[in-house]
PDB file of C-alpha atoms in Angstrom:
ATOM      1  CA  MET A   1      -2.951 -28.715  29.552  1.00 37.00           C
ATOM      2  CA  GLU A   2      -1.590 -30.564  26.569  1.00 38.00           C
ATOM      3  CA  SER A   3      -3.475 -32.031  23.646  1.00 39.00           C
ATOM      4  CA  PRO A   4      -2.503 -34.771  21.174  1.00 36.00           C
ATOM      5  CA  GLN A   5      -2.541 -32.149  18.416  1.00 44.00           C
ATOM      6  CA  PRO A   6       0.336 -29.657  18.197  1.00 45.00           C
ATOM      7  CA  GLY A   7      -0.743 -26.087  18.763  1.00 45.00           C
ATOM      8  CA  LEU A   8      -3.583 -26.924  21.131  1.00 44.00           C
ATOM      9  CA  GLU A   9      -1.725 -26.275  24.400  1.00 48.00           C
ATOM     10  CA  SER A  10      -3.929 -23.742  26.173  1.00 47.00           C
ATOM     11  CA  PRO A  11      -3.120 -22.836  29.769  1.00 56.00           C
ATOM     12  CA  TYR A  12      -5.971 -21.428  31.805  1.00 73.00           C
ATOM     13  CA  ASN A  13      -6.066 -18.108  33.660  1.00 80.00           C
ATOM     14  CA  GLY A  14      -5.475 -15.777  30.733  1.00 86.00           C
ATOM     15  CA  VAL A  15      -7.184 -13.026  32.726  1.00 89.00           C
ATOM     16  CA  ARG A  16      -4.493 -13.340  35.390  1.00 88.00           C
ATOM     17  CA  ARG A  17      -1.713 -13.302  32.791  1.00 89.00           C
ATOM     18  CA  MET A  18      -3.194 -10.210  31.122  1.00 94.00           C
ATOM     19  CA  ARG A  19      -4.105  -8.381  34.334  1.00 94.00           C
ATOM     20  CA  THR A  20      -1.435  -5.718  33.836  1.00 96.00           C
ATOM     21  CA  PRO A  21      -2.567  -4.709  30.304  1.00 96.00           C
ATOM     22  CA  ILE A  22      -6.207  -4.822  31.469  1.00 97.00           C
ATOM     23  CA  ALA A  23      -5.518  -2.567  34.449  1.00 97.00           C
ATOM     24  CA  GLY A  24      -3.389  -0.285  32.283  1.00 98.00           C
ATOM     25  CA  GLY A  25      -6.135  -0.066  29.675  1.00 97.00           C
ATOM     26  CA  LEU A  26      -8.759   0.842  32.260  1.00 98.00           C
ATOM     27  CA  ILE A  27      -6.508   3.536  33.696  1.00 98.00           C
ATOM     28  CA  PHE A  28      -5.684   4.902  30.221  1.00 98.00           C
ATOM     29  CA  LEU A  29      -9.316   5.065  29.035  1.00 98.00           C
ATOM     30  CA  THR A  30     -10.567   6.594  32.275  1.00 98.00           C
ATOM     31  CA  SER A  31      -7.743   9.148  32.443  1.00 98.00           C
ATOM     32  CA  THR A  32      -8.253  10.091  28.800  1.00 98.00           C
ATOM     33  CA  TYR A  33     -11.991  10.520  29.316  1.00 98.00           C
ATOM     34  CA  PHE A  34     -11.797  12.777  32.370  1.00 97.00           C
ATOM     35  CA  ALA A  35      -8.853  14.739  30.983  1.00 97.00           C
ATOM     36  CA  ALA A  36     -10.820  15.369  27.770  1.00 96.00           C
ATOM     37  CA  VAL A  37     -13.903  16.406  29.743  1.00 96.00           C
ATOM     38  CA  ARG A  38     -11.832  18.952  31.635  1.00 94.00           C
ATOM     39  CA  LEU A  39     -10.001  20.280  28.566  1.00 94.00           C
ATOM     40  CA  LEU A  40     -13.146  20.584  26.441  1.00 93.00           C
ATOM     41  CA  ARG A  41     -15.403  22.067  29.116  1.00 89.00           C
ATOM     42  CA  ASP A  42     -14.940  25.622  27.856  1.00 82.00           C
ATOM     43  CA  SER A  43     -14.080  24.800  24.256  1.00 80.00           C
ATOM     44  CA  ALA A  44     -15.740  26.182  21.145  1.00 80.00           C
ATOM     45  CA  LEU A  45     -17.359  22.817  20.392  1.00 85.00           C
ATOM     46  CA  LYS A  46     -21.079  23.503  20.054  1.00 89.00           C
ATOM     47  CA  PRO A  47     -23.327  20.469  20.433  1.00 91.00           C
ATOM     48  CA  ALA A  48     -26.503  19.994  18.450  1.00 90.00           C
ATOM     49  CA  ASP A  49     -29.557  21.451  20.172  1.00 87.00           C
ATOM     50  CA  GLU A  50     -31.009  18.006  20.898  1.00 88.00           C
ATOM     51  CA  PHE A  51     -28.067  17.264  23.194  1.00 89.00           C
ATOM     52  CA  CYS A  52     -28.427  20.436  25.237  1.00 85.00           C
ATOM     53  CA  GLU A  53     -30.396  20.531  28.473  1.00 71.00           C
ATOM     54  CA  LYS A  54     -33.785  22.174  28.262  1.00 64.00           C
ATOM     55  CA  SER A  55     -35.944  23.879  30.871  1.00 55.00           C
ATOM     56  CA  ASP A  56     -39.534  24.754  29.947  1.00 57.00           C
ATOM     57  CA  GLY A  57     -38.634  24.122  26.331  1.00 57.00           C
ATOM     58  CA  GLN A  58     -35.776  26.630  26.397  1.00 60.00           C
ATOM     59  CA  LEU A  59     -32.135  25.718  25.726  1.00 59.00           C
ATOM     60  CA  HIS A  60     -29.593  26.380  28.433  1.00 61.00           C
ATOM     61  CA  GLU A  61     -26.959  28.790  27.135  1.00 67.00           C
ATOM     62  CA  PRO A  62     -24.121  28.433  26.790  1.00 72.00           C
ATOM     63  CA  CYS A  63     -24.511  24.731  26.084  1.00 84.00           C
ATOM     64  CA  SER A  64     -21.509  22.462  26.566  1.00 86.00           C
ATOM     65  CA  ARG A  65     -21.302  18.656  26.337  1.00 92.00           C
ATOM     66  CA  PRO A  66     -17.647  17.747  26.831  1.00 94.00           C
ATOM     67  CA  ASP A  67     -18.747  14.314  28.071  1.00 95.00           C
ATOM     68  CA  LEU A  68     -19.969  13.330  24.593  1.00 96.00           C
ATOM     69  CA  ALA A  69     -16.756  14.466  22.890  1.00 96.00           C
ATOM     70  CA  ALA A  70     -14.595  12.854  25.573  1.00 97.00           C
ATOM     71  CA  PHE A  71     -16.401   9.546  25.181  1.00 98.00           C
ATOM     72  CA  GLN A  72     -15.848   9.496  21.406  1.00 97.00           C
ATOM     73  CA  ILE A  73     -12.165  10.305  21.848  1.00 97.00           C
ATOM     74  CA  SER A  74     -11.575   7.689  24.542  1.00 97.00           C
ATOM     75  CA  SER A  75     -13.594   4.913  22.955  1.00 97.00           C
ATOM     76  CA  GLY A  76     -12.006   5.696  19.601  1.00 97.00           C
ATOM     77  CA  PHE A  77      -8.616   4.550  20.897  1.00 97.00           C
ATOM     78  CA  ALA A  78      -9.981   1.187  22.047  1.00 97.00           C
ATOM     79  CA  ILE A  79     -12.159   0.593  19.004  1.00 98.00           C
ATOM     80  CA  PHE A  80      -9.365   1.419  16.577  1.00 98.00           C
ATOM     81  CA  TYR A  81      -6.991  -0.920  18.424  1.00 98.00           C
ATOM     82  CA  VAL A  82      -9.242  -3.998  18.397  1.00 97.00           C
ATOM     83  CA  GLY A  83     -10.537  -3.271  14.891  1.00 97.00           C
ATOM     84  CA  TRP A  84      -7.039  -2.881  13.472  1.00 97.00           C
ATOM     85  CA  MET A  85      -5.757  -5.956  15.328  1.00 97.00           C
ATOM     86  CA  GLY A  86      -8.615  -8.051  13.962  1.00 97.00           C
ATOM     87  CA  PHE A  87      -8.155  -6.744  10.422  1.00 98.00           C
ATOM     88  CA  LYS A  88      -4.377  -7.249  10.498  1.00 98.00           C
ATOM     89  CA  THR A  89      -4.538 -10.777  11.928  1.00 98.00           C
ATOM     90  CA  TRP A  90      -7.371 -11.885   9.632  1.00 98.00           C
ATOM     91  CA  TYR A  91      -6.194 -10.356   6.333  1.00 98.00           C
ATOM     92  CA  ILE A  92      -2.571  -9.148   6.523  1.00 98.00           C
ATOM     93  CA  SER A  93      -0.495 -11.475   8.702  1.00 97.00           C
ATOM     94  CA  ARG A  94      -3.212 -14.154   8.413  1.00 97.00           C
ATOM     95  CA  ASN A  95      -1.882 -15.658  11.639  1.00 97.00           C
ATOM     96  CA  VAL A  96      -5.358 -16.734  12.653  1.00 97.00           C
ATOM     97  CA  HIS A  97      -5.490 -18.916   9.533  1.00 97.00           C
ATOM     98  CA  ARG A  98      -1.821 -19.984   9.474  1.00 96.00           C
ATOM     99  CA  ASN A  99      -1.099 -20.626  13.146  1.00 95.00           C
ATOM    100  CA  LEU A 100      -4.266 -22.368  14.301  1.00 95.00           C
ATOM    101  CA  PRO A 101      -5.050 -25.942  13.186  1.00 95.00           C
ATOM    102  CA  ASN A 102      -7.863 -25.934  10.630  1.00 96.00           C
ATOM    103  CA  THR A 103      -9.981 -28.316  12.694  1.00 97.00           C
ATOM    104  CA  PRO A 104     -12.895 -27.841  15.096  1.00 97.00           C
ATOM    105  CA  GLU A 105     -10.480 -28.432  17.993  1.00 96.00           C
ATOM    106  CA  GLY A 106      -7.972 -25.953  16.589  1.00 95.00           C
ATOM    107  CA  ARG A 107     -10.526 -23.208  16.008  1.00 97.00           C
ATOM    108  CA  LEU A 108     -12.134 -23.675  19.429  1.00 96.00           C
ATOM    109  CA  PHE A 109      -9.181 -24.537  21.686  1.00 94.00           C
ATOM    110  CA  GLY A 110      -6.037 -23.445  19.845  1.00 92.00           C
ATOM    111  CA  TRP A 111      -3.995 -20.589  21.322  1.00 91.00           C
ATOM    112  CA  LEU A 112      -3.076 -17.406  19.466  1.00 93.00           C
ATOM    113  CA  HIS A 113      -1.248 -14.478  21.037  1.00 93.00           C
ATOM    114  CA  GLU A 114      -3.156 -11.899  18.982  1.00 95.00           C
ATOM    115  CA  SER A 115      -6.476 -13.384  20.104  1.00 95.00           C
ATOM    116  CA  GLU A 116      -5.461 -13.147  23.729  1.00 94.00           C
ATOM    117  CA  GLN A 117      -4.602  -9.487  23.152  1.00 96.00           C
ATOM    118  CA  ILE A 118      -7.950  -8.785  21.475  1.00 97.00           C
ATOM    119  CA  ALA A 119      -9.918 -10.583  24.197  1.00 97.00           C
ATOM    120  CA  ALA A 120      -8.089  -8.603  26.896  1.00 97.00           C
ATOM    121  CA  ALA A 121      -8.608  -5.315  25.039  1.00 97.00           C
ATOM    122  CA  ASN A 122     -12.296  -6.003  24.433  1.00 97.00           C
ATOM    123  CA  LEU A 123     -12.861  -7.040  28.038  1.00 97.00           C
ATOM    124  CA  THR A 124     -11.199  -3.820  29.147  1.00 98.00           C
ATOM    125  CA  PHE A 125     -13.174  -1.642  26.739  1.00 98.00           C
ATOM    126  CA  GLN A 126     -16.571  -3.216  27.367  1.00 97.00           C
ATOM    127  CA  ALA A 127     -16.176  -3.055  31.156  1.00 97.00           C
ATOM    128  CA  TRP A 128     -15.048   0.580  30.924  1.00 98.00           C
ATOM    129  CA  ASP A 129     -17.823   1.433  28.444  1.00 98.00           C
ATOM    130  CA  PHE A 130     -20.450  -0.095  30.747  1.00 97.00           C
ATOM    131  CA  MET A 131     -19.344   2.044  33.684  1.00 97.00           C
ATOM    132  CA  ILE A 132     -18.855   5.303  31.752  1.00 97.00           C
ATOM    133  CA  SER A 133     -22.196   4.868  29.974  1.00 96.00           C
ATOM    134  CA  LEU A 134     -23.899   5.139  33.366  1.00 96.00           C
ATOM    135  CA  LEU A 135     -22.689   8.766  33.467  1.00 94.00           C
ATOM    136  CA  ILE A 136     -23.909   9.736  29.977  1.00 95.00           C
ATOM    137  CA  PRO A 137     -27.692   9.842  29.425  1.00 92.00           C
ATOM    138  CA  GLU A 138     -27.425   9.170  25.683  1.00 92.00           C
ATOM    139  CA  HIS A 139     -25.484   5.963  26.330  1.00 93.00           C
ATOM    140  CA  CYS A 140     -27.233   4.736  29.459  1.00 94.00           C
ATOM    141  CA  SER A 141     -29.853   2.540  27.812  1.00 93.00           C
ATOM    142  CA  ALA A 142     -30.831  -1.087  28.386  1.00 93.00           C
ATOM    143  CA  VAL A 143     -29.709  -2.075  24.876  1.00 92.00           C
ATOM    144  CA  PHE A 144     -26.316  -0.403  25.227  1.00 93.00           C
ATOM    145  CA  LEU A 145     -25.624  -1.794  28.687  1.00 95.00           C
ATOM    146  CA  THR A 146     -26.783  -5.308  27.800  1.00 95.00           C
ATOM    147  CA  HIS A 147     -24.526  -5.338  24.733  1.00 95.00           C
ATOM    148  CA  HIS A 148     -21.508  -4.197  26.774  1.00 96.00           C
ATOM    149  CA  LEU A 149     -22.189  -6.789  29.455  1.00 96.00           C
ATOM    150  CA  MET A 150     -22.555  -9.679  26.994  1.00 97.00           C
ATOM    151  CA  ALA A 151     -19.433  -8.675  25.058  1.00 96.00           C
ATOM    152  CA  ALA A 152     -17.468  -8.431  28.315  1.00 97.00           C
ATOM    153  CA  VAL A 153     -18.656 -11.887  29.409  1.00 97.00           C
ATOM    154  CA  VAL A 154     -17.599 -13.644  26.190  1.00 96.00           C
ATOM    155  CA  SER A 155     -14.245 -11.807  26.278  1.00 97.00           C
ATOM    156  CA  TRP A 156     -13.663 -12.908  29.872  1.00 96.00           C
ATOM    157  CA  PHE A 157     -14.433 -16.568  29.138  1.00 95.00           C
ATOM    158  CA  SER A 158     -12.245 -16.513  26.024  1.00 94.00           C
ATOM    159  CA  LEU A 159      -9.364 -15.237  28.132  1.00 93.00           C
ATOM    160  CA  HIS A 160      -9.928 -17.310  31.238  1.00 92.00           C
ATOM    161  CA  TYR A 161     -10.446 -20.698  29.567  1.00 91.00           C
ATOM    162  CA  GLN A 162      -8.462 -20.044  26.354  1.00 91.00           C
ATOM    163  CA  VAL A 163     -11.312 -20.839  23.990  1.00 94.00           C
ATOM    164  CA  LEU A 164     -12.515 -19.589  20.601  1.00 95.00           C
ATOM    165  CA  HIS A 165      -9.299 -17.836  19.641  1.00 95.00           C
ATOM    166  CA  TYR A 166     -10.160 -18.268  15.968  1.00 97.00           C
ATOM    167  CA  TYR A 167     -13.668 -16.893  16.394  1.00 98.00           C
ATOM    168  CA  GLY A 168     -12.538 -14.192  18.792  1.00 97.00           C
ATOM    169  CA  GLN A 169     -10.508 -12.634  16.000  1.00 97.00           C
ATOM    170  CA  TYR A 170     -13.718 -12.185  14.054  1.00 98.00           C
ATOM    171  CA  PHE A 171     -16.377 -11.405  16.659  1.00 97.00           C
ATOM    172  CA  LEU A 172     -14.213  -9.392  19.084  1.00 97.00           C
ATOM    173  CA  GLY A 173     -11.884  -7.793  16.543  1.00 97.00           C
ATOM    174  CA  LEU A 174     -12.892  -7.682  12.910  1.00 97.00           C
ATOM    175  CA  THR A 175     -16.498  -6.664  13.566  1.00 97.00           C
ATOM    176  CA  GLU A 176     -15.219  -3.503  15.268  1.00 97.00           C
ATOM    177  CA  VAL A 177     -13.932  -2.197  11.918  1.00 97.00           C
ATOM    178  CA  SER A 178     -17.377  -0.705  11.292  1.00 97.00           C
ATOM    179  CA  SER A 179     -17.315   0.998  14.696  1.00 97.00           C
ATOM    180  CA  ILE A 180     -14.169   2.922  13.721  1.00 97.00           C
ATOM    181  CA  PHE A 181     -16.266   4.827  11.181  1.00 97.00           C
ATOM    182  CA  LEU A 182     -19.148   5.135  13.650  1.00 96.00           C
ATOM    183  CA  VAL A 183     -16.951   6.997  16.137  1.00 97.00           C
ATOM    184  CA  VAL A 184     -16.425   9.764  13.564  1.00 97.00           C
ATOM    185  CA  ILE A 185     -20.076   9.773  12.467  1.00 96.00           C
ATOM    186  CA  ASP A 186     -21.381  10.087  16.009  1.00 96.00           C
ATOM    187  CA  LEU A 187     -18.895  12.856  16.767  1.00 96.00           C
ATOM    188  CA  GLY A 188     -20.330  14.710  13.766  1.00 95.00           C
ATOM    189  CA  ARG A 189     -23.877  14.081  14.981  1.00 94.00           C
ATOM    190  CA  TYR A 190     -23.152  15.371  18.469  1.00 95.00           C
ATOM    191  CA  PHE A 191     -21.180  18.364  17.155  1.00 95.00           C
ATOM    192  CA  PRO A 192     -22.458  19.131  13.621  1.00 94.00           C
ATOM    193  CA  PRO A 193     -19.616  20.312  11.351  1.00 93.00           C
ATOM    194  CA  GLU A 194     -19.807  23.420   9.234  1.00 92.00           C
ATOM    195  CA  PRO A 195     -20.968  22.560   5.699  1.00 92.00           C
ATOM    196  CA  GLY A 196     -17.995  22.251   3.373  1.00 93.00           C
ATOM    197  CA  SER A 197     -15.463  21.929   6.203  1.00 93.00           C
ATOM    198  CA  LEU A 198     -12.820  19.218   6.283  1.00 95.00           C
ATOM    199  CA  PHE A 199     -14.614  17.470   9.133  1.00 94.00           C
ATOM    200  CA  ALA A 200     -17.861  17.490   7.147  1.00 95.00           C
ATOM    201  CA  HIS A 201     -16.075  15.767   4.255  1.00 97.00           C
ATOM    202  CA  VAL A 202     -14.552  13.189   6.626  1.00 97.00           C
ATOM    203  CA  VAL A 203     -17.985  12.426   8.084  1.00 95.00           C
ATOM    204  CA  GLY A 204     -19.370  12.155   4.555  1.00 94.00           C
ATOM    205  CA  ILE A 205     -16.736   9.530   3.693  1.00 96.00           C
ATOM    206  CA  CYS A 206     -17.283   7.597   6.919  1.00 96.00           C
ATOM    207  CA  GLN A 207     -21.052   7.263   6.441  1.00 94.00           C
ATOM    208  CA  PRO A 208     -21.002   4.922   3.416  1.00 94.00           C
ATOM    209  CA  ALA A 209     -17.903   3.165   4.778  1.00 97.00           C
ATOM    210  CA  PHE A 210     -19.788   2.446   7.994  1.00 96.00           C
ATOM    211  CA  LEU A 211     -22.876   1.198   6.169  1.00 95.00           C
ATOM    212  CA  VAL A 212     -20.904  -1.186   3.946  1.00 96.00           C
ATOM    213  CA  SER A 213     -18.605  -2.492   6.685  1.00 97.00           C
ATOM    214  CA  PHE A 214     -21.474  -2.943   9.129  1.00 97.00           C
ATOM    215  CA  PHE A 215     -23.491  -4.944   6.611  1.00 97.00           C
ATOM    216  CA  TRP A 216     -20.506  -7.071   5.602  1.00 97.00           C
ATOM    217  CA  TYR A 217     -19.013  -7.861   9.018  1.00 98.00           C
ATOM    218  CA  ARG A 218     -22.031  -7.655  11.337  1.00 97.00           C
ATOM    219  CA  VAL A 219     -24.824  -8.969   9.110  1.00 97.00           C
ATOM    220  CA  ALA A 220     -23.744 -11.004   6.078  1.00 97.00           C
ATOM    221  CA  MET A 221     -20.523 -12.614   7.326  1.00 98.00           C
ATOM    222  CA  TRP A 222     -21.699 -12.753  10.939  1.00 98.00           C
ATOM    223  CA  TRP A 223     -24.013 -15.637  10.116  1.00 97.00           C
ATOM    224  CA  VAL A 224     -21.494 -17.374   7.851  1.00 97.00           C
ATOM    225  CA  ILE A 225     -18.908 -17.427  10.654  1.00 98.00           C
ATOM    226  CA  SER A 226     -21.611 -18.312  13.178  1.00 98.00           C
ATOM    227  CA  TRP A 227     -22.607 -21.366  11.146  1.00 98.00           C
ATOM    228  CA  ARG A 228     -19.060 -22.671  11.373  1.00 98.00           C
ATOM    229  CA  LEU A 229     -18.951 -21.878  15.098  1.00 98.00           C
ATOM    230  CA  TRP A 230     -22.111 -23.858  15.746  1.00 98.00           C
ATOM    231  CA  SER A 231     -20.862 -26.726  13.598  1.00 98.00           C
ATOM    232  CA  ASP A 232     -17.543 -26.852  15.464  1.00 98.00           C
ATOM    233  CA  VAL A 233     -19.172 -26.706  18.902  1.00 98.00           C
ATOM    234  CA  LEU A 234     -21.690 -29.433  18.093  1.00 97.00           C
ATOM    235  CA  THR A 235     -18.866 -31.600  16.693  1.00 97.00           C
ATOM    236  CA  VAL A 236     -16.547 -31.375  19.710  1.00 97.00           C
ATOM    237  CA  THR A 237     -19.335 -31.685  22.280  1.00 96.00           C
ATOM    238  CA  GLY A 238     -20.765 -34.646  20.403  1.00 96.00           C
ATOM    239  CA  ASN A 239     -17.527 -36.644  20.033  1.00 96.00           C
ATOM    240  CA  GLY A 240     -16.231 -35.926  23.536  1.00 95.00           C
ATOM    241  CA  ARG A 241     -13.221 -33.838  22.469  1.00 95.00           C
ATOM    242  CA  ALA A 242     -14.512 -30.747  24.276  1.00 95.00           C
ATOM    243  CA  GLU A 243     -14.643 -32.577  27.592  1.00 94.00           C
ATOM    244  CA  GLU A 244     -11.213 -34.084  26.907  1.00 93.00           C
ATOM    245  CA  LEU A 245      -9.578 -30.739  26.181  1.00 91.00           C
ATOM    246  CA  ARG A 246     -11.540 -28.625  28.688  1.00 92.00           C
ATOM    247  CA  PRO A 247     -12.764 -30.986  31.431  1.00 91.00           C
ATOM    248  CA  GLY A 248     -15.854 -29.599  33.148  1.00 89.00           C
ATOM    249  CA  LYS A 249     -15.833 -26.441  31.021  1.00 90.00           C
ATOM    250  CA  THR A 250     -18.032 -27.429  28.071  1.00 92.00           C
ATOM    251  CA  PHE A 251     -20.853 -25.330  29.564  1.00 93.00           C
ATOM    252  CA  VAL A 252     -18.938 -22.278  28.282  1.00 94.00           C
ATOM    253  CA  LEU A 253     -19.481 -23.433  24.716  1.00 95.00           C
ATOM    254  CA  LYS A 254     -23.056 -24.673  24.986  1.00 94.00           C
ATOM    255  CA  TYR A 255     -24.599 -22.250  27.448  1.00 95.00           C
ATOM    256  CA  VAL A 256     -22.597 -19.060  26.980  1.00 95.00           C
ATOM    257  CA  TYR A 257     -21.174 -18.777  23.481  1.00 96.00           C
ATOM    258  CA  LEU A 258     -23.967 -20.329  21.423  1.00 97.00           C
ATOM    259  CA  PRO A 259     -26.865 -18.453  23.082  1.00 97.00           C
ATOM    260  CA  PHE A 260     -24.890 -15.186  23.156  1.00 97.00           C
ATOM    261  CA  ASN A 261     -23.952 -15.649  19.504  1.00 97.00           C
ATOM    262  CA  ILE A 262     -27.630 -15.764  18.540  1.00 97.00           C
ATOM    263  CA  LEU A 263     -28.652 -12.888  20.808  1.00 96.00           C
ATOM    264  CA  LEU A 264     -25.814 -10.635  19.640  1.00 96.00           C
ATOM    265  CA  GLY A 265     -26.494 -11.609  16.031  1.00 97.00           C
ATOM    266  CA  LEU A 266     -30.147 -10.616  16.377  1.00 96.00           C
ATOM    267  CA  LEU A 267     -28.995  -7.344  17.915  1.00 95.00           C
ATOM    268  CA  GLN A 268     -26.904  -6.670  14.806  1.00 96.00           C
ATOM    269  CA  LEU A 269     -30.003  -7.225  12.649  1.00 95.00           C
ATOM    270  CA  HIS A 270     -32.002  -4.840  14.847  1.00 94.00           C
ATOM    271  CA  TRP A 271     -29.302  -2.195  14.531  1.00 94.00           C
ATOM    272  CA  PHE A 272     -29.000  -2.693  10.770  1.00 94.00           C
ATOM    273  CA  ARG A 273     -32.751  -2.222  10.352  1.00 93.00           C
ATOM    274  CA  PHE A 274     -32.473   1.024  12.314  1.00 90.00           C
ATOM    275  CA  ILE A 275     -29.427   2.148  10.306  1.00 90.00           C
ATOM    276  CA  MET A 276     -31.216   1.536   7.007  1.00 90.00           C
ATOM    277  CA  GLY A 277     -34.153   3.614   8.230  1.00 87.00           C
ATOM    278  CA  GLU A 278     -31.815   6.473   9.097  1.00 79.00           C
ATOM    279  CA  THR A 279     -30.015   6.104   5.773  1.00 79.00           C
ATOM    280  CA  LYS A 280     -33.310   6.571   3.922  1.00 77.00           C
ATOM    281  CA  LYS A 281     -33.861   9.798   5.843  1.00 73.00           C
ATOM    282  CA  VAL A 282     -30.428  11.036   4.746  1.00 65.00           C
ATOM    283  CA  VAL A 283     -30.964  10.085   1.096  1.00 66.00           C
ATOM    284  CA  PHE A 284     -34.445  11.549   0.842  1.00 66.00           C
ATOM    285  CA  GLY A 285     -34.435  14.139   3.595  1.00 60.00           C
ATOM    286  CA  HIS A 286     -30.808  15.338   3.695  1.00 53.00           C
ATOM    287  CA  GLU A 287     -30.491  14.788   7.452  1.00 54.00           C
ATOM    288  CA  MET A 288     -27.492  13.785   9.534  1.00 51.00           C
ATOM    289  CA  PRO A 289     -28.003  10.072  10.231  1.00 53.00           C
ATOM    290  CA  ASP A 290     -28.679   9.006  13.798  1.00 59.00           C
ATOM    291  CA  HIS A 291     -26.709   5.849  14.618  1.00 54.00           C
ATOM    292  CA  SER A 292     -27.192   6.295  18.340  1.00 54.00           C
ATOM    293  CA  GLN A 293     -28.777   2.881  18.732  1.00 55.00           C
ATOM    294  CA  GLY A 294     -25.135   1.936  18.997  1.00 51.00           C
ATOM    295  CA  THR A 295     -22.822  -0.704  17.608  1.00 58.00           C
ATOM    296  CA  GLU A 296     -19.749  -0.161  19.763  1.00 57.00           C
TER     297      GLU A 296
END
């Protein structure tokens, strides 16, 4: 479909075009997870007592949780990829700012190769995460599963109808920068490092980095970018350009992206409130923070 403005050509069926990378990503993540579970089953990794099965209040010995370590390893690959892609495209190459028209139509309907890659990667990761989380008690919660489902839905629509490639760079890519640090933190919470060890120092560095990046990308700037998103959507649906450029598909903007943007934004605030509570425990109680409410 062509538009009067250069750079707004956006063919549909991005999911079909990206089906090979999506299938490959699902195979890679699943293979990595089960291979890690098998390799770590008899490893020396000792999980924290709270993650060991109990019977009549007694811990089962020896305790092994290779599923938790395997999940962090597998998800770490996906999270690092989308986080790095978002950071690179937003700040380094700046292609999202240089190659998309700086108009409501450009930000909503313009096409960017990097955004298609991020949408495909996020769709792959969220679908995989949803299924694997069903196997891990610590991850199989209503909040976790709802978040994965919503993120997968917006990724699918972005790919299928070629929409929000500007905003996808932020919400599907750049916000995952904080989750890169969370992967390391959670690994340290599941398998507490020896005090003074290299891993303990790495976790100690990741904790403040996670707090700052989460606040900046998922709280403060989330609502700044969201304001522009809402403004752009209301503009193009009000002047008829949305229907002109995506005939019969404006429901995606009004009834999927805008409601999901608010719901996911409120979820970030809920998580940040929880994170701040855990941070106070660390500062005043010297405990390992629990970020298990999840931001992946």
